[in-house]
Amino acid sequence: MRDEPVYLQVMYSKGGLMRFISHRDLIQVIKQAVVRTGYRVSYSQGFNPRPRISFFNPLPVGVESHCERFCVNLEEYADPAEVKHALNRNFPDGLYCMQASYINGKKDAEVVSSQYRLDVENEYVKGIEQKLRQIEETNLSITKERNNKKITVKDKIGIYRFDGSEFCFTLKNTPNGSVSVKEFLKLFF
């Protein structure tokens, strides 16, 4: 067993029927797949030890992704290409490991921003355009449910593009707060 953990970052896609499971259920599916690979995973200490796997921003149910990530702490070095193939053998249909690579620590795995693409039906075009103008021209804010903290939406949006049928946007994660994709989309729909 190593003194220092080995951090392996895994990039994966989630689509098909897997987009309809909750984030909590997805965590369980991935944890089971990681354990079934046979690689020595670090476990937490205490009465109920759990595999040390860190997940990032959860997606709402029904949303596909082509660039999700998780980090797993391994007790020893394993070839990332072999881990990728082992995960793909153990993932259910709809999950696919695209890449596995080592990182120096959890700081290297922080999410700075997330990009989204939304296909838009014609009936929503005018409403989205109006709401984007309102966001640009005012200090529209969202109140976080868990702590009643107000966050100005304009400060949390990076680059965005809307061409009438496709809405692409980036949401920033900052130390003083972030807006989830669910909170952001509630402004429009």
mmCIF file of C-alpha atoms in Angstrom:
data_model
loop_
_atom_site.group_PDB
_atom_site.id
_atom_site.type_symbol
_atom_site.label_atom_id
_atom_site.label_comp_id
_atom_site.label_asym_id
_atom_site.label_seq_id
_atom_site.Cartn_x
_atom_site.Cartn_y
_atom_site.Cartn_z
ATOM 1 C CA MET A 1 0.000 0.000 0.000
ATOM 2 C CA ARG A 2 1.269 3.478 -0.902
ATOM 3 C CA ASP A 3 1.636 6.433 1.452
ATOM 4 C CA GLU A 4 0.589 8.875 -1.270
ATOM 5 C CA PRO A 5 -2.629 8.232 -3.206
ATOM 6 C CA VAL A 6 -2.501 7.826 -6.962
ATOM 7 C CA TYR A 7 -5.170 10.014 -8.555
ATOM 8 C CA LEU A 8 -6.609 8.748 -11.818
ATOM 9 C CA GLN A 9 -8.968 11.089 -13.659
ATOM 10 C CA VAL A 10 -11.495 9.372 -15.908
ATOM 11 C CA MET A 11 -13.373 11.163 -18.696
ATOM 12 C CA TYR A 12 -16.557 9.444 -19.793
ATOM 13 C CA SER A 13 -19.723 10.005 -21.777
ATOM 14 C CA LYS A 14 -23.259 9.382 -20.584
ATOM 15 C CA GLY A 15 -26.012 8.880 -23.135
ATOM 16 C CA GLY A 16 -28.767 6.567 -24.288
ATOM 17 C CA LEU A 17 -30.948 5.259 -21.474
ATOM 18 C CA MET A 18 -28.259 6.120 -18.891
ATOM 19 C CA ARG A 19 -29.225 9.786 -19.216
ATOM 20 C CA PHE A 20 -32.440 8.942 -17.357
ATOM 21 C CA ILE A 21 -30.800 7.793 -14.121
ATOM 22 C CA SER A 22 -30.176 10.188 -11.259
ATOM 23 C CA HIS A 23 -26.722 11.390 -10.264
ATOM 24 C CA ARG A 24 -26.821 9.280 -7.079
ATOM 25 C CA ASP A 25 -27.657 6.141 -9.051
ATOM 26 C CA LEU A 26 -24.924 6.984 -11.570
ATOM 27 C CA ILE A 27 -22.409 7.206 -8.720
ATOM 28 C CA GLN A 28 -23.392 3.713 -7.565
ATOM 29 C CA VAL A 29 -23.126 2.286 -11.099
ATOM 30 C CA ILE A 30 -19.665 3.799 -11.575
ATOM 31 C CA LYS A 31 -18.438 2.701 -8.129
ATOM 32 C CA GLN A 32 -19.518 -0.870 -8.857
ATOM 33 C CA ALA A 33 -17.819 -0.808 -12.265
ATOM 34 C CA VAL A 34 -14.582 0.555 -10.764
ATOM 35 C CA VAL A 35 -14.511 -2.135 -8.071
ATOM 36 C CA ARG A 36 -15.268 -4.869 -10.650
ATOM 37 C CA THR A 37 -12.216 -3.865 -12.709
ATOM 38 C CA GLY A 38 -10.047 -5.540 -10.082
ATOM 39 C CA TYR A 39 -7.683 -2.590 -9.603
ATOM 40 C CA ARG A 40 -6.793 -1.792 -6.001
ATOM 41 C CA VAL A 41 -8.922 1.220 -5.068
ATOM 42 C CA SER A 42 -8.280 3.223 -1.893
ATOM 43 C CA TYR A 43 -11.113 3.089 0.629
ATOM 44 C CA SER A 44 -12.197 5.572 3.260
ATOM 45 C CA GLN A 45 -11.532 4.731 6.907
ATOM 46 C CA GLY A 46 -14.138 4.030 9.543
ATOM 47 C CA PHE A 47 -17.127 1.805 10.174
ATOM 48 C CA ASN A 48 -18.465 1.835 6.599
ATOM 49 C CA PRO A 49 -15.492 2.102 4.183
ATOM 50 C CA ARG A 50 -16.283 3.371 0.675
ATOM 51 C CA PRO A 51 -14.184 3.542 -2.477
ATOM 52 C CA ARG A 52 -12.472 6.938 -2.767
ATOM 53 C CA ILE A 53 -14.073 8.275 -5.913
ATOM 54 C CA SER A 54 -14.827 11.973 -6.457
ATOM 55 C CA PHE A 55 -17.506 13.212 -8.818
ATOM 56 C CA PHE A 56 -18.044 16.663 -10.256
ATOM 57 C CA ASN A 57 -21.048 18.783 -11.216
ATOM 58 C CA PRO A 58 -24.159 16.614 -11.410
ATOM 59 C CA LEU A 59 -26.276 16.719 -14.553
ATOM 60 C CA PRO A 60 -30.050 16.914 -14.420
ATOM 61 C CA VAL A 61 -31.923 13.715 -15.279
ATOM 62 C CA GLY A 62 -32.428 13.402 -19.037
ATOM 63 C CA VAL A 63 -29.259 15.267 -20.040
ATOM 64 C CA GLU A 64 -26.576 13.575 -22.163
ATOM 65 C CA SER A 65 -22.918 14.438 -21.792
ATOM 66 C CA HIS A 66 -19.834 13.798 -23.855
ATOM 67 C CA CYS A 67 -17.274 14.992 -21.306
ATOM 68 C CA GLU A 68 -17.994 14.013 -17.697
ATOM 69 C CA ARG A 69 -15.247 13.279 -15.187
ATOM 70 C CA PHE A 70 -14.554 11.473 -11.972
ATOM 71 C CA CYS A 71 -11.364 10.839 -10.004
ATOM 72 C CA VAL A 72 -10.497 7.573 -8.350
ATOM 73 C CA ASN A 73 -7.735 7.050 -5.787
ATOM 74 C CA LEU A 74 -5.764 3.909 -6.551
ATOM 75 C CA GLU A 75 -3.433 2.198 -4.108
ATOM 76 C CA GLU A 76 -0.910 1.483 -6.852
ATOM 77 C CA TYR A 77 -0.085 2.559 -10.372
ATOM 78 C CA ALA A 78 -2.072 0.968 -13.209
ATOM 79 C CA ASP A 79 -1.746 1.590 -16.934
ATOM 80 C CA PRO A 80 -4.408 4.213 -17.833
ATOM 81 C CA ALA A 81 -5.160 2.530 -21.189
ATOM 82 C CA GLU A 82 -5.809 -0.767 -19.417
ATOM 83 C CA VAL A 83 -8.034 0.952 -16.833
ATOM 84 C CA LYS A 84 -9.998 2.546 -19.685
ATOM 85 C CA HIS A 85 -10.602 -0.842 -21.335
ATOM 86 C CA ALA A 86 -11.479 -2.481 -18.007
ATOM 87 C CA LEU A 87 -14.020 0.241 -17.238
ATOM 88 C CA ASN A 88 -15.613 -0.074 -20.678
ATOM 89 C CA ARG A 89 -15.983 -3.838 -20.133
ATOM 90 C CA ASN A 90 -17.775 -3.159 -16.837
ATOM 91 C CA PHE A 91 -19.838 -0.091 -17.775
ATOM 92 C CA PRO A 92 -23.442 -0.660 -18.841
ATOM 93 C CA ASP A 93 -24.706 0.475 -22.255
ATOM 94 C CA GLY A 94 -24.835 4.265 -22.328
ATOM 95 C CA LEU A 95 -21.609 4.829 -20.364
ATOM 96 C CA TYR A 96 -18.301 4.940 -22.188
ATOM 97 C CA CYS A 97 -14.839 5.690 -20.808
ATOM 98 C CA MET A 98 -13.072 7.972 -23.277
ATOM 99 C CA GLN A 99 -9.821 8.595 -21.415
ATOM 100 C CA ALA A 100 -8.024 7.829 -18.173
ATOM 101 C CA SER A 101 -4.976 9.803 -17.075
ATOM 102 C CA TYR A 102 -3.045 10.527 -13.906
ATOM 103 C CA ILE A 103 -3.189 13.885 -12.172
ATOM 104 C CA ASN A 104 -1.054 15.305 -9.367
ATOM 105 C CA GLY A 105 -3.867 15.759 -6.908
ATOM 106 C CA LYS A 106 -7.400 16.933 -6.407
ATOM 107 C CA LYS A 107 -6.469 20.536 -7.219
ATOM 108 C CA ASP A 108 -5.649 19.439 -10.793
ATOM 109 C CA ALA A 109 -9.155 18.058 -11.104
ATOM 110 C CA GLU A 110 -11.113 21.201 -10.212
ATOM 111 C CA VAL A 111 -13.796 22.191 -12.684
ATOM 112 C CA VAL A 112 -13.343 25.814 -13.788
ATOM 113 C CA SER A 113 -16.273 25.897 -16.203
ATOM 114 C CA SER A 114 -18.726 23.628 -17.987
ATOM 115 C CA GLN A 115 -19.956 23.921 -21.563
ATOM 116 C CA TYR A 116 -23.468 23.000 -22.660
ATOM 117 C CA ARG A 117 -25.311 22.684 -25.960
ATOM 118 C CA LEU A 118 -29.075 22.746 -26.129
ATOM 119 C CA ASP A 119 -31.168 22.047 -29.228
ATOM 120 C CA VAL A 120 -34.050 24.539 -29.203
ATOM 121 C CA GLU A 121 -37.487 24.219 -30.769
ATOM 122 C CA ASN A 122 -38.849 27.256 -32.664
ATOM 123 C CA GLU A 123 -41.495 28.054 -30.053
ATOM 124 C CA TYR A 124 -38.801 28.923 -27.468
ATOM 125 C CA VAL A 125 -36.547 31.099 -29.653
ATOM 126 C CA LYS A 126 -38.092 34.500 -28.832
ATOM 127 C CA GLY A 127 -38.211 33.774 -25.097
ATOM 128 C CA ILE A 128 -34.551 32.770 -25.010
ATOM 129 C CA GLU A 129 -33.489 35.866 -26.969
ATOM 130 C CA GLN A 130 -35.457 38.118 -24.600
ATOM 131 C CA LYS A 131 -34.040 36.465 -21.486
ATOM 132 C CA LEU A 132 -30.462 36.743 -22.824
ATOM 133 C CA ARG A 133 -30.976 40.487 -23.400
ATOM 134 C CA GLN A 134 -32.361 40.819 -19.871
ATOM 135 C CA ILE A 135 -29.335 38.998 -18.419
ATOM 136 C CA GLU A 136 -26.931 41.249 -20.369
ATOM 137 C CA GLU A 137 -28.697 44.513 -19.474
ATOM 138 C CA THR A 138 -29.528 43.904 -15.804
ATOM 139 C CA ASN A 139 -28.060 42.314 -12.724
ATOM 140 C CA LEU A 140 -30.477 39.400 -12.821
ATOM 141 C CA SER A 141 -29.719 37.108 -9.892
ATOM 142 C CA ILE A 142 -30.618 33.658 -8.688
ATOM 143 C CA THR A 143 -31.192 32.912 -5.006
ATOM 144 C CA LYS A 144 -29.637 29.593 -3.988
ATOM 145 C CA GLU A 145 -32.160 27.402 -2.183
ATOM 146 C CA ARG A 146 -29.795 25.837 0.340
ATOM 147 C CA ASN A 147 -28.261 29.059 1.737
ATOM 148 C CA ASN A 148 -30.372 31.933 0.313
ATOM 149 C CA LYS A 149 -27.231 33.381 -1.301
ATOM 150 C CA LYS A 150 -27.853 35.681 -4.287
ATOM 151 C CA ILE A 151 -25.684 35.073 -7.329
ATOM 152 C CA THR A 152 -25.623 37.443 -10.297
ATOM 153 C CA VAL A 153 -26.172 35.342 -13.413
ATOM 154 C CA LYS A 154 -24.145 37.608 -15.730
ATOM 155 C CA ASP A 155 -21.001 36.950 -13.638
ATOM 156 C CA LYS A 156 -21.366 33.180 -13.972
ATOM 157 C CA ILE A 157 -21.922 32.944 -17.733
ATOM 158 C CA GLY A 158 -18.859 32.640 -19.901
ATOM 159 C CA ILE A 159 -19.172 32.523 -23.651
ATOM 160 C CA TYR A 160 -22.589 31.888 -25.131
ATOM 161 C CA ARG A 161 -23.973 31.614 -28.631
ATOM 162 C CA PHE A 162 -27.553 31.332 -29.814
ATOM 163 C CA ASP A 163 -28.258 30.813 -33.502
ATOM 164 C CA GLY A 164 -31.981 30.088 -33.404
ATOM 165 C CA SER A 165 -31.905 26.315 -33.139
ATOM 166 C CA GLU A 166 -28.816 25.705 -31.008
ATOM 167 C CA PHE A 167 -28.011 27.395 -27.709
ATOM 168 C CA CYS A 168 -24.396 26.922 -26.541
ATOM 169 C CA PHE A 169 -23.233 28.376 -23.233
ATOM 170 C CA THR A 170 -20.498 28.090 -20.620
ATOM 171 C CA LEU A 171 -21.163 28.304 -16.891
ATOM 172 C CA LYS A 172 -18.245 29.330 -14.671
ATOM 173 C CA ASN A 173 -17.402 27.719 -11.337
ATOM 174 C CA THR A 174 -15.794 30.200 -8.990
ATOM 175 C CA PRO A 175 -14.848 30.095 -5.296
ATOM 176 C CA ASN A 176 -17.659 32.549 -4.493
ATOM 177 C CA GLY A 177 -20.365 30.405 -6.085
ATOM 178 C CA SER A 178 -21.721 29.006 -9.284
ATOM 179 C CA VAL A 179 -25.006 28.527 -11.105
ATOM 180 C CA SER A 180 -26.021 24.974 -11.928
ATOM 181 C CA VAL A 181 -27.287 24.147 -15.393
ATOM 182 C CA LYS A 182 -30.685 23.369 -13.867
ATOM 183 C CA GLU A 183 -30.874 26.789 -12.173
ATOM 184 C CA PHE A 184 -29.725 28.507 -15.369
ATOM 185 C CA LEU A 185 -32.271 26.741 -17.586
ATOM 186 C CA LYS A 186 -35.095 27.561 -15.150
ATOM 187 C CA LEU A 187 -34.630 31.179 -16.232
ATOM 188 C CA PHE A 188 -35.653 30.245 -19.764
ATOM 189 C CA PHE A 189 -38.241 27.487 -19.407
#
